[in-house]
């Protein structure tokens, strides 16, 4: 069967299983992965691809998600998240916009849009409670902020990998990338206000108990330390060459340090049994998120095995399209197939670079065109899709409407801004 037909069929299967039959996403993703491998004629290698894809995602995200879940639940139970949300609301006239900017600012320093989302989900939850808006709205404005900067601003891993491949000077893309990303973040914010402002009014997954409005709020050191210390350690690792930060600033280790700090401050106010119960509950919840992510990794691995990414790249490069669309659509094809933005920007240049002389585009425009393509089409094989869904406890249809379609809007906005930059400055 042709790889592109397999790709489309796989998307239809997972949509039918999760949205129509409401089968658990993990089972739906694994079943679809098996079917995809068999249709590709790789039955013997399917299980190996599935376990390899799952293992890669687990090793990259398991500790981050579990640690973030623990920090989030403790901050919620102790009132720390409520204090941070109150500060955001007090400082910003528009708390939702402030939440969007939080995600935008921290995604690149943390070197992970997922990590930025996980860290600030407790704050999003508290803003949702205080503002009385649907949870899909607060979750989406945060996630769009993280995506905008992570996909477009140097030295994000998404951009960094393509800079050397295209022979671009860092200074030539830093400021333009920040400008484009900021406008794209606002576009995502406006999309969320318009199209994500309706839905379930219940709270995020980290909340299952009755709200205690009389809870004694912790001090700001106790509230902010479990978040700011890990961020500071990761930034120190990025911007210094001190050996200590090579260990302490590694995201897994930094988040574990945040967990220790959250537990330490919680013990000063609550009993040992209460804190232990919160930690156990957070770990159980994070397991659901991690399994869904692993399922996405399995699907991405089996789709890559079909060769559909190369097939789409070859097809698009041969079509009579405007030059600026070719890098964009090749990146879209690869992103749609395997789900990782970093992998997309590692693979896409190998297809696009031989075409650059024929496209006649400056390398900076080629880069931003490809980076714009990483916003779409994000769906079931994207680990962030499932983290966003599970931590905000959304329906699959809500995630498609907000995360997937919002990404399309942001990607097209980014491409249009890239085109404007090309016309004005090149």
CSV table of C-alpha atoms in Angstrom, one decimal:
chain,number,residue,atom,x,y,z
A,1,UNK,CA,0.0,0.0,0.0
A,2,UNK,CA,1.2,3.5,-0.8
A,3,UNK,CA,2.8,5.3,2.3
A,4,UNK,CA,0.5,8.4,2.0
A,5,UNK,CA,-2.6,6.2,1.9
A,6,UNK,CA,-1.3,4.3,5.0
A,7,UNK,CA,-0.7,7.7,6.7
A,8,UNK,CA,-4.2,9.0,6.0
A,9,UNK,CA,-5.8,5.6,7.0
A,10,UNK,CA,-3.9,5.6,10.3
A,11,UNK,CA,-5.2,9.0,11.2
A,12,UNK,CA,-8.7,8.0,10.5
A,13,UNK,CA,-8.3,4.8,12.6
A,14,UNK,CA,-7.0,6.7,15.7
A,15,UNK,CA,-9.7,9.4,15.3
A,16,UNK,CA,-12.4,6.7,15.1
A,17,UNK,CA,-11.0,4.7,18.1
A,18,UNK,CA,-10.5,7.6,20.5
A,19,UNK,CA,-13.2,10.1,19.5
A,20,UNK,CA,-16.0,7.8,18.3
A,21,UNK,CA,-15.5,4.6,20.3
A,22,UNK,CA,-13.9,6.5,23.2
A,23,UNK,CA,-11.2,3.8,23.6
A,24,UNK,CA,-8.4,4.9,25.9
A,25,UNK,CA,-5.8,6.8,23.8
A,26,UNK,CA,-3.0,4.5,24.8
A,27,UNK,CA,-4.8,1.4,23.5
A,28,UNK,CA,-6.0,3.2,20.4
A,29,UNK,CA,-2.5,4.4,19.6
A,30,UNK,CA,-0.9,1.0,20.0
A,31,UNK,CA,-3.6,-0.7,18.0
A,32,UNK,CA,-3.2,1.8,15.2
A,33,UNK,CA,0.6,1.4,15.3
A,34,UNK,CA,0.3,-2.3,14.8
A,35,UNK,CA,-2.1,-1.9,11.9
A,36,UNK,CA,0.2,0.8,10.4
A,37,UNK,CA,3.2,-1.6,10.6
A,38,UNK,CA,1.3,-4.5,9.0
A,39,UNK,CA,-0.1,-2.3,6.2
A,40,UNK,CA,3.5,-1.1,5.5
A,41,UNK,CA,4.6,-4.7,5.0
A,42,UNK,CA,6.8,-4.6,8.0
A,43,UNK,CA,5.0,-7.0,10.3
A,44,UNK,CA,8.2,-8.5,11.7
A,45,UNK,CA,9.6,-5.1,12.6
A,46,UNK,CA,6.4,-3.6,13.9
A,47,UNK,CA,6.8,-4.6,17.5
A,48,UNK,CA,10.4,-3.5,17.6
A,49,UNK,CA,9.4,-0.1,16.1
A,50,UNK,CA,6.6,0.2,18.7
A,51,UNK,CA,8.8,-0.6,21.7
A,52,UNK,CA,11.6,1.6,20.3
A,53,UNK,CA,9.3,4.6,19.8
A,54,UNK,CA,7.8,4.1,23.3
A,55,UNK,CA,11.1,3.7,24.9
A,56,UNK,CA,12.5,6.9,23.3
A,57,UNK,CA,9.6,9.0,24.6
A,58,UNK,CA,9.6,7.4,28.1
A,59,UNK,CA,13.4,8.1,28.5
A,60,UNK,CA,13.0,11.7,27.4
A,61,UNK,CA,9.8,12.7,29.3
A,62,UNK,CA,9.0,10.2,32.2
A,63,UNK,CA,11.0,12.0,34.9
A,64,UNK,CA,9.9,15.5,33.7
A,65,UNK,CA,6.2,14.6,33.7
A,66,UNK,CA,6.3,12.8,37.0
A,67,UNK,CA,8.3,15.5,38.7
A,68,UNK,CA,6.1,18.2,37.2
A,69,UNK,CA,3.0,16.4,38.4
A,70,UNK,CA,4.3,16.2,41.9
A,71,UNK,CA,5.3,19.9,42.1
A,72,UNK,CA,1.9,20.9,40.6
A,73,UNK,CA,-0.2,18.9,43.0
A,74,UNK,CA,1.8,20.0,46.0
A,75,UNK,CA,1.6,23.7,44.9
A,76,UNK,CA,-2.2,23.2,44.5
A,77,UNK,CA,-2.7,21.5,47.9
A,78,UNK,CA,-0.6,24.0,49.8
A,79,UNK,CA,-2.0,27.1,48.0
A,80,UNK,CA,1.3,28.0,46.3
A,81,UNK,CA,-0.3,27.9,42.9
A,82,UNK,CA,-3.1,30.1,44.1
A,83,UNK,CA,-0.6,32.7,45.4
A,84,UNK,CA,1.3,32.7,42.0
A,85,UNK,CA,-1.9,33.1,40.1
A,86,UNK,CA,-2.9,36.0,42.3
A,87,UNK,CA,0.4,37.7,41.6
A,88,UNK,CA,-0.1,37.2,37.9
A,89,UNK,CA,-3.6,38.6,38.1
A,90,UNK,CA,-2.4,41.6,40.2
A,91,UNK,CA,0.5,42.4,37.9
A,92,UNK,CA,-1.3,41.9,34.6
A,93,UNK,CA,-4.6,43.5,33.7
A,94,UNK,CA,-5.2,40.5,31.5
A,95,UNK,CA,-4.3,37.4,33.4
A,96,UNK,CA,-4.8,35.1,30.4
A,97,UNK,CA,-2.4,37.2,28.3
A,98,UNK,CA,0.1,37.1,31.2
A,99,UNK,CA,-0.2,33.3,31.2
A,100,UNK,CA,0.5,33.3,27.5
A,101,UNK,CA,3.6,35.5,28.0
A,102,UNK,CA,4.8,33.2,30.8
A,103,UNK,CA,4.8,30.3,28.4
A,104,UNK,CA,6.5,32.4,25.7
A,105,UNK,CA,9.3,33.6,27.9
A,106,UNK,CA,10.2,30.3,29.5
A,107,UNK,CA,9.9,27.8,26.7
A,108,UNK,CA,13.3,28.6,25.1
A,109,UNK,CA,15.3,29.0,28.3
A,110,UNK,CA,14.0,25.7,29.5
A,111,UNK,CA,14.8,24.2,26.1
A,112,UNK,CA,11.4,22.4,26.1
A,113,UNK,CA,7.9,23.7,25.4
A,114,UNK,CA,6.5,20.6,27.1
A,115,UNK,CA,8.5,21.4,30.3
A,116,UNK,CA,7.3,25.0,30.3
A,117,UNK,CA,3.7,23.9,30.0
A,118,UNK,CA,4.1,21.3,32.8
A,119,UNK,CA,5.7,23.8,35.1
A,120,UNK,CA,3.0,26.4,34.7
A,121,UNK,CA,-0.1,24.2,34.5
A,122,UNK,CA,-0.8,24.7,38.2
A,123,UNK,CA,-0.8,28.5,37.6
A,124,UNK,CA,-3.1,28.1,34.6
A,125,UNK,CA,-5.4,26.0,36.8
A,126,UNK,CA,-5.6,28.7,39.5
A,127,UNK,CA,-6.2,31.5,36.9
A,128,UNK,CA,-9.1,29.3,35.5
A,129,UNK,CA,-10.6,29.1,39.0
A,130,UNK,CA,-10.3,32.8,39.7
A,131,UNK,CA,-11.4,34.0,36.3
A,132,UNK,CA,-14.2,31.5,35.9
A,133,UNK,CA,-13.3,30.6,32.3
A,134,UNK,CA,-13.3,27.1,30.6
A,135,UNK,CA,-10.2,25.1,31.3
A,136,UNK,CA,-9.5,24.7,27.6
A,137,UNK,CA,-9.1,28.4,27.4
A,138,UNK,CA,-6.4,28.8,30.1
A,139,UNK,CA,-4.6,25.6,28.9
A,140,UNK,CA,-4.6,26.8,25.3
A,141,UNK,CA,-3.3,30.3,25.9
A,142,UNK,CA,-0.4,28.8,27.9
A,143,UNK,CA,0.4,26.1,25.3
A,144,UNK,CA,0.3,28.6,22.4
A,145,UNK,CA,2.8,30.8,24.2
A,146,UNK,CA,5.2,28.0,24.7
A,147,UNK,CA,4.9,26.8,21.1
A,148,UNK,CA,5.5,30.3,19.5
A,149,UNK,CA,8.9,30.9,21.0
A,150,UNK,CA,10.0,27.2,21.0
A,151,UNK,CA,9.4,26.8,17.3
A,152,UNK,CA,10.9,30.1,16.1
A,153,UNK,CA,13.4,31.7,18.6
A,154,UNK,CA,17.1,30.9,18.5
A,155,UNK,CA,18.6,28.9,20.4
A,156,UNK,CA,15.6,26.7,20.7
A,157,UNK,CA,16.4,23.1,19.7
A,158,UNK,CA,13.9,23.4,16.9
A,159,UNK,CA,15.8,26.3,15.3
A,160,UNK,CA,19.3,25.5,16.5
A,161,UNK,CA,19.6,22.3,14.6
A,162,UNK,CA,18.9,23.9,11.2
A,163,UNK,CA,21.1,27.0,11.7
A,164,UNK,CA,24.3,25.2,11.1
A,165,UNK,CA,22.9,23.1,8.3
A,166,UNK,CA,21.9,26.3,6.4
A,167,UNK,CA,25.0,28.2,7.3
A,168,UNK,CA,23.2,31.1,9.0
A,169,UNK,CA,24.7,33.5,11.5
A,170,UNK,CA,23.0,33.5,14.8
A,171,UNK,CA,22.6,37.3,14.9
A,172,UNK,CA,20.7,37.2,11.6
A,173,UNK,CA,17.8,35.3,13.0
A,174,UNK,CA,17.7,36.1,16.7
A,175,UNK,CA,15.8,39.4,16.6
A,176,UNK,CA,13.6,38.5,13.5
A,177,UNK,CA,12.7,35.2,15.2
A,178,UNK,CA,11.7,36.9,18.4
A,179,UNK,CA,9.5,39.5,16.5
A,180,UNK,CA,7.8,36.8,14.4
A,181,UNK,CA,7.3,34.5,17.4
A,182,UNK,CA,5.8,37.3,19.6
A,183,UNK,CA,3.2,38.2,16.9
A,184,UNK,CA,2.5,34.4,16.4
A,185,UNK,CA,2.0,34.0,20.2
A,186,UNK,CA,-0.5,36.9,20.2
A,187,UNK,CA,-2.3,35.2,17.2
A,188,UNK,CA,-2.6,32.0,19.2
A,189,UNK,CA,-3.8,34.0,22.2
A,190,UNK,CA,-6.5,35.7,20.1
A,191,UNK,CA,-7.5,32.4,18.5
A,192,UNK,CA,-8.0,30.9,22.0
A,193,UNK,CA,-10.1,33.8,23.2
A,194,UNK,CA,-12.3,33.5,20.1
A,195,UNK,CA,-12.6,29.7,19.6
A,196,UNK,CA,-11.7,28.1,22.9
A,197,UNK,CA,-13.9,30.2,25.2
A,198,UNK,CA,-16.5,27.5,25.6
A,199,UNK,CA,-16.5,24.1,27.1
A,200,UNK,CA,-16.3,22.1,30.3
A,201,UNK,CA,-16.0,24.4,33.4
A,202,UNK,CA,-14.7,21.7,35.7
A,203,UNK,CA,-11.1,22.0,36.8
A,204,UNK,CA,-7.8,20.5,35.7
A,205,UNK,CA,-6.8,16.9,36.4
A,206,UNK,CA,-4.6,18.0,39.4
A,207,UNK,CA,-7.8,18.9,41.2
A,208,UNK,CA,-10.2,16.2,42.4
A,209,UNK,CA,-11.0,17.4,45.9
A,210,UNK,CA,-13.3,20.2,47.0
A,211,UNK,CA,-11.6,23.6,47.0
A,212,UNK,CA,-10.7,24.9,50.4
A,213,UNK,CA,-11.0,28.7,50.2
A,214,UNK,CA,-9.9,29.0,53.8
A,215,UNK,CA,-6.5,27.5,53.2
A,216,UNK,CA,-3.5,29.4,54.6
A,217,UNK,CA,-1.4,30.5,51.7
A,218,UNK,CA,2.3,29.7,52.0
A,219,UNK,CA,5.1,32.4,51.8
A,220,UNK,CA,6.4,33.4,48.4
A,221,UNK,CA,9.6,31.5,48.9
A,222,UNK,CA,7.7,28.3,49.5
A,223,UNK,CA,5.4,29.0,46.5
A,224,UNK,CA,8.0,30.1,43.9
A,225,UNK,CA,11.1,28.0,44.8
A,226,UNK,CA,9.9,24.7,43.4
A,227,UNK,CA,9.4,26.4,40.0
A,228,UNK,CA,12.0,29.2,39.9
A,229,UNK,CA,15.0,27.1,41.2
A,230,UNK,CA,14.7,24.4,38.5
A,231,UNK,CA,14.3,27.2,35.9
A,232,UNK,CA,17.4,29.0,37.2
A,233,UNK,CA,19.4,25.7,37.2
A,234,UNK,CA,18.5,24.9,33.6
A,235,UNK,CA,19.3,28.5,32.6
A,236,UNK,CA,22.7,28.3,34.4
A,237,UNK,CA,23.5,25.1,32.5
A,238,UNK,CA,22.6,26.7,29.1
A,239,UNK,CA,24.5,30.0,29.6
A,240,UNK,CA,27.6,28.8,31.7
A,241,UNK,CA,30.3,26.2,31.4
A,242,UNK,CA,30.4,25.4,35.1
A,243,UNK,CA,30.6,21.6,35.6
A,244,UNK,CA,28.2,21.5,38.5
A,245,UNK,CA,25.4,22.9,36.4
A,246,UNK,CA,26.0,20.2,33.8
A,247,UNK,CA,24.4,17.8,36.3
A,248,UNK,CA,22.2,20.1,38.4
A,249,UNK,CA,20.9,22.0,35.3
A,250,UNK,CA,19.9,18.9,33.4
A,251,UNK,CA,16.1,19.1,33.1
A,252,UNK,CA,15.4,15.8,34.8
A,253,UNK,CA,17.7,16.6,37.7
A,254,UNK,CA,16.5,20.2,38.0
A,255,UNK,CA,12.8,19.1,38.2
A,256,UNK,CA,13.7,16.5,40.9
A,257,UNK,CA,15.4,19.2,42.9
A,258,UNK,CA,12.1,21.2,42.5
A,259,UNK,CA,10.3,18.1,43.9
A,260,UNK,CA,12.5,18.0,46.9
A,261,UNK,CA,12.0,21.7,47.6
A,262,UNK,CA,8.2,21.3,47.2
A,263,UNK,CA,8.1,18.4,49.6
A,264,UNK,CA,10.4,20.2,52.1
A,265,UNK,CA,8.2,23.3,52.3
A,266,UNK,CA,5.0,21.2,52.4
A,267,UNK,CA,6.3,19.3,55.4
A,268,UNK,CA,6.7,22.5,57.3
A,269,UNK,CA,3.0,23.1,57.2
A,270,UNK,CA,1.4,19.6,56.6
A,271,UNK,CA,1.7,16.1,58.1
A,272,UNK,CA,4.0,13.4,56.6
A,273,UNK,CA,1.0,11.3,55.6
A,274,UNK,CA,-0.7,14.1,53.8
A,275,UNK,CA,2.4,14.9,51.7
A,276,UNK,CA,3.1,11.3,51.0
A,277,UNK,CA,-0.5,10.8,49.8
A,278,UNK,CA,-0.2,13.8,47.4
A,279,UNK,CA,3.1,12.5,46.0
A,280,UNK,CA,1.6,9.0,45.4
A,281,UNK,CA,-1.5,10.5,43.7
A,282,UNK,CA,0.6,12.7,41.5
A,283,UNK,CA,2.8,9.8,40.4
A,284,UNK,CA,-0.3,7.7,39.5
A,285,UNK,CA,-1.7,10.5,37.4
A,286,UNK,CA,1.5,11.2,35.6
A,287,UNK,CA,1.6,7.5,34.6
A,288,UNK,CA,-1.6,8.0,32.5
A,289,UNK,CA,0.1,11.0,30.8
A,290,UNK,CA,3.3,9.1,30.1
A,291,UNK,CA,1.5,6.1,28.7
A,292,UNK,CA,-0.4,8.3,26.2
A,293,UNK,CA,2.8,9.9,25.2
A,294,UNK,CA,4.5,6.6,24.7
A,295,UNK,CA,1.6,5.5,22.5
A,296,UNK,CA,2.2,8.6,20.4
A,297,UNK,CA,5.9,7.7,20.2
A,298,UNK,CA,4.9,4.2,19.0
A,299,UNK,CA,2.7,5.6,16.2
A,300,UNK,CA,5.4,8.1,15.1
A,301,UNK,CA,7.9,5.3,14.9
A,302,UNK,CA,5.7,3.0,12.8
A,303,UNK,CA,4.7,5.9,10.5
A,304,UNK,CA,8.4,6.7,10.0
A,305,UNK,CA,8.9,3.1,9.1
A,306,UNK,CA,6.5,3.4,6.1
A,307,UNK,CA,8.7,6.1,4.5
A,308,UNK,CA,5.8,8.5,4.2
A,309,UNK,CA,7.9,11.5,5.2
A,310,UNK,CA,10.3,11.0,2.3
A,311,UNK,CA,7.4,10.3,-0.1
A,312,UNK,CA,5.7,13.5,0.8
A,313,UNK,CA,8.9,15.6,0.6
A,314,UNK,CA,9.6,14.2,-2.9
A,315,UNK,CA,6.0,14.9,-4.0
A,316,UNK,CA,5.9,18.5,-2.7
A,317,UNK,CA,9.4,19.4,-4.1
A,318,UNK,CA,8.2,18.5,-7.6
A,319,UNK,CA,5.0,20.6,-7.6
A,320,UNK,CA,4.8,24.1,-9.2
A,321,UNK,CA,4.4,26.0,-5.9
A,322,UNK,CA,5.6,29.5,-4.8
A,323,UNK,CA,9.2,29.0,-3.5
A,324,UNK,CA,8.4,30.0,0.0
A,325,UNK,CA,5.7,27.3,0.3
A,326,UNK,CA,8.1,24.4,-0.5
A,327,UNK,CA,10.2,24.4,2.7
A,328,UNK,CA,7.0,25.0,4.7
A,329,UNK,CA,5.0,22.1,3.2
A,330,UNK,CA,7.9,19.7,3.4
A,331,UNK,CA,8.2,20.5,7.2
A,332,UNK,CA,4.4,20.1,7.5
A,333,UNK,CA,4.6,16.7,5.9
A,334,UNK,CA,7.4,15.5,8.2
A,335,UNK,CA,5.8,17.0,11.3
A,336,UNK,CA,2.5,15.4,10.5
A,337,UNK,CA,4.1,12.0,10.1
A,338,UNK,CA,6.4,11.7,13.1
A,339,UNK,CA,5.2,14.3,15.7
A,340,UNK,CA,8.5,15.8,16.9
A,341,UNK,CA,9.3,19.4,16.1
A,342,UNK,CA,13.0,18.9,16.7
A,343,UNK,CA,13.1,15.8,14.5
A,344,UNK,CA,11.2,17.7,11.8
A,345,UNK,CA,13.9,20.4,11.7
A,346,UNK,CA,16.6,17.8,11.6
A,347,UNK,CA,15.1,15.9,8.7
A,348,UNK,CA,13.6,18.8,6.6
A,349,UNK,CA,16.9,20.5,5.8
A,350,UNK,CA,18.3,17.4,4.3
A,351,UNK,CA,15.4,17.5,1.8
A,352,UNK,CA,15.2,21.3,1.4
A,353,UNK,CA,18.9,22.2,1.1
A,354,UNK,CA,19.4,20.6,-2.4
A,355,UNK,CA,16.4,22.7,-3.5
A,356,UNK,CA,17.7,26.1,-2.2
A,357,UNK,CA,19.5,27.1,-5.4
A,358,UNK,CA,16.4,26.5,-7.4
A,359,UNK,CA,14.1,28.2,-4.9
A,360,UNK,CA,16.2,31.4,-4.9
A,361,UNK,CA,15.4,32.2,-1.2
A,362,UNK,CA,17.8,33.5,1.4
A,363,UNK,CA,18.7,30.8,4.0
A,364,UNK,CA,17.0,32.8,6.8
A,365,UNK,CA,13.7,32.8,4.9
A,366,UNK,CA,14.1,29.0,4.3
A,367,UNK,CA,14.6,28.4,8.0
A,368,UNK,CA,11.6,30.4,9.1
A,369,UNK,CA,9.5,28.8,6.4
A,370,UNK,CA,10.4,25.4,7.7
A,371,UNK,CA,10.0,26.5,11.3
A,372,UNK,CA,6.5,27.7,10.5
A,373,UNK,CA,5.7,24.2,9.2
A,374,UNK,CA,6.4,22.7,12.6
A,375,UNK,CA,3.2,24.2,14.0
A,376,UNK,CA,1.1,21.9,11.9
A,377,UNK,CA,-0.3,19.4,11.6
A,378,UNK,CA,0.0,18.4,15.3
A,379,UNK,CA,-2.1,15.4,16.2
A,380,UNK,CA,-2.1,12.0,17.8
A,381,UNK,CA,1.6,11.2,17.3
A,382,UNK,CA,2.7,14.4,19.0
A,383,UNK,CA,3.6,13.8,22.7
A,384,UNK,CA,2.6,17.4,23.5
A,385,UNK,CA,-0.9,16.6,22.2
A,386,UNK,CA,-1.4,14.1,24.9
A,387,UNK,CA,0.3,16.0,27.7
A,388,UNK,CA,-1.9,19.0,26.9
A,389,UNK,CA,-5.0,16.8,26.8
A,390,UNK,CA,-4.3,14.8,30.0
A,391,UNK,CA,-3.1,17.6,32.3
A,392,UNK,CA,-6.1,19.8,31.4
A,393,UNK,CA,-8.4,16.7,31.3
A,394,UNK,CA,-9.8,17.6,27.9
A,395,UNK,CA,-11.8,15.6,25.3
A,396,UNK,CA,-10.0,14.6,22.1
A,397,UNK,CA,-12.4,16.8,20.1
A,398,UNK,CA,-11.4,19.8,22.3
A,399,UNK,CA,-7.7,19.2,21.8
A,400,UNK,CA,-8.2,19.0,18.0
A,401,UNK,CA,-10.2,22.2,18.1
A,402,UNK,CA,-7.8,24.1,20.2
A,403,UNK,CA,-4.3,22.6,20.0
A,404,UNK,CA,-4.4,21.3,16.4
A,405,UNK,CA,-6.4,24.0,14.7
A,406,UNK,CA,-4.7,26.7,16.8
A,407,UNK,CA,-1.4,25.4,15.6
A,408,UNK,CA,-2.6,25.7,12.0
A,409,UNK,CA,-3.5,29.3,12.6
A,410,UNK,CA,-0.1,30.0,14.2
A,411,UNK,CA,1.8,28.2,11.5
A,412,UNK,CA,0.0,30.1,8.7
A,413,UNK,CA,0.5,33.4,10.6
A,414,UNK,CA,4.2,32.7,10.9
A,415,UNK,CA,4.5,31.8,7.2
A,416,UNK,CA,2.8,35.1,6.3
A,417,UNK,CA,5.1,37.1,8.5
A,418,UNK,CA,8.0,35.3,6.9
A,419,UNK,CA,6.7,36.3,3.5
A,420,UNK,CA,6.4,39.9,4.6
A,421,UNK,CA,9.9,39.9,6.0
A,422,UNK,CA,11.2,38.5,2.6
A,423,UNK,CA,9.4,41.2,0.6
A,424,UNK,CA,10.6,44.0,2.9
A,425,UNK,CA,14.2,43.1,3.8
A,426,UNK,CA,15.5,40.8,1.1
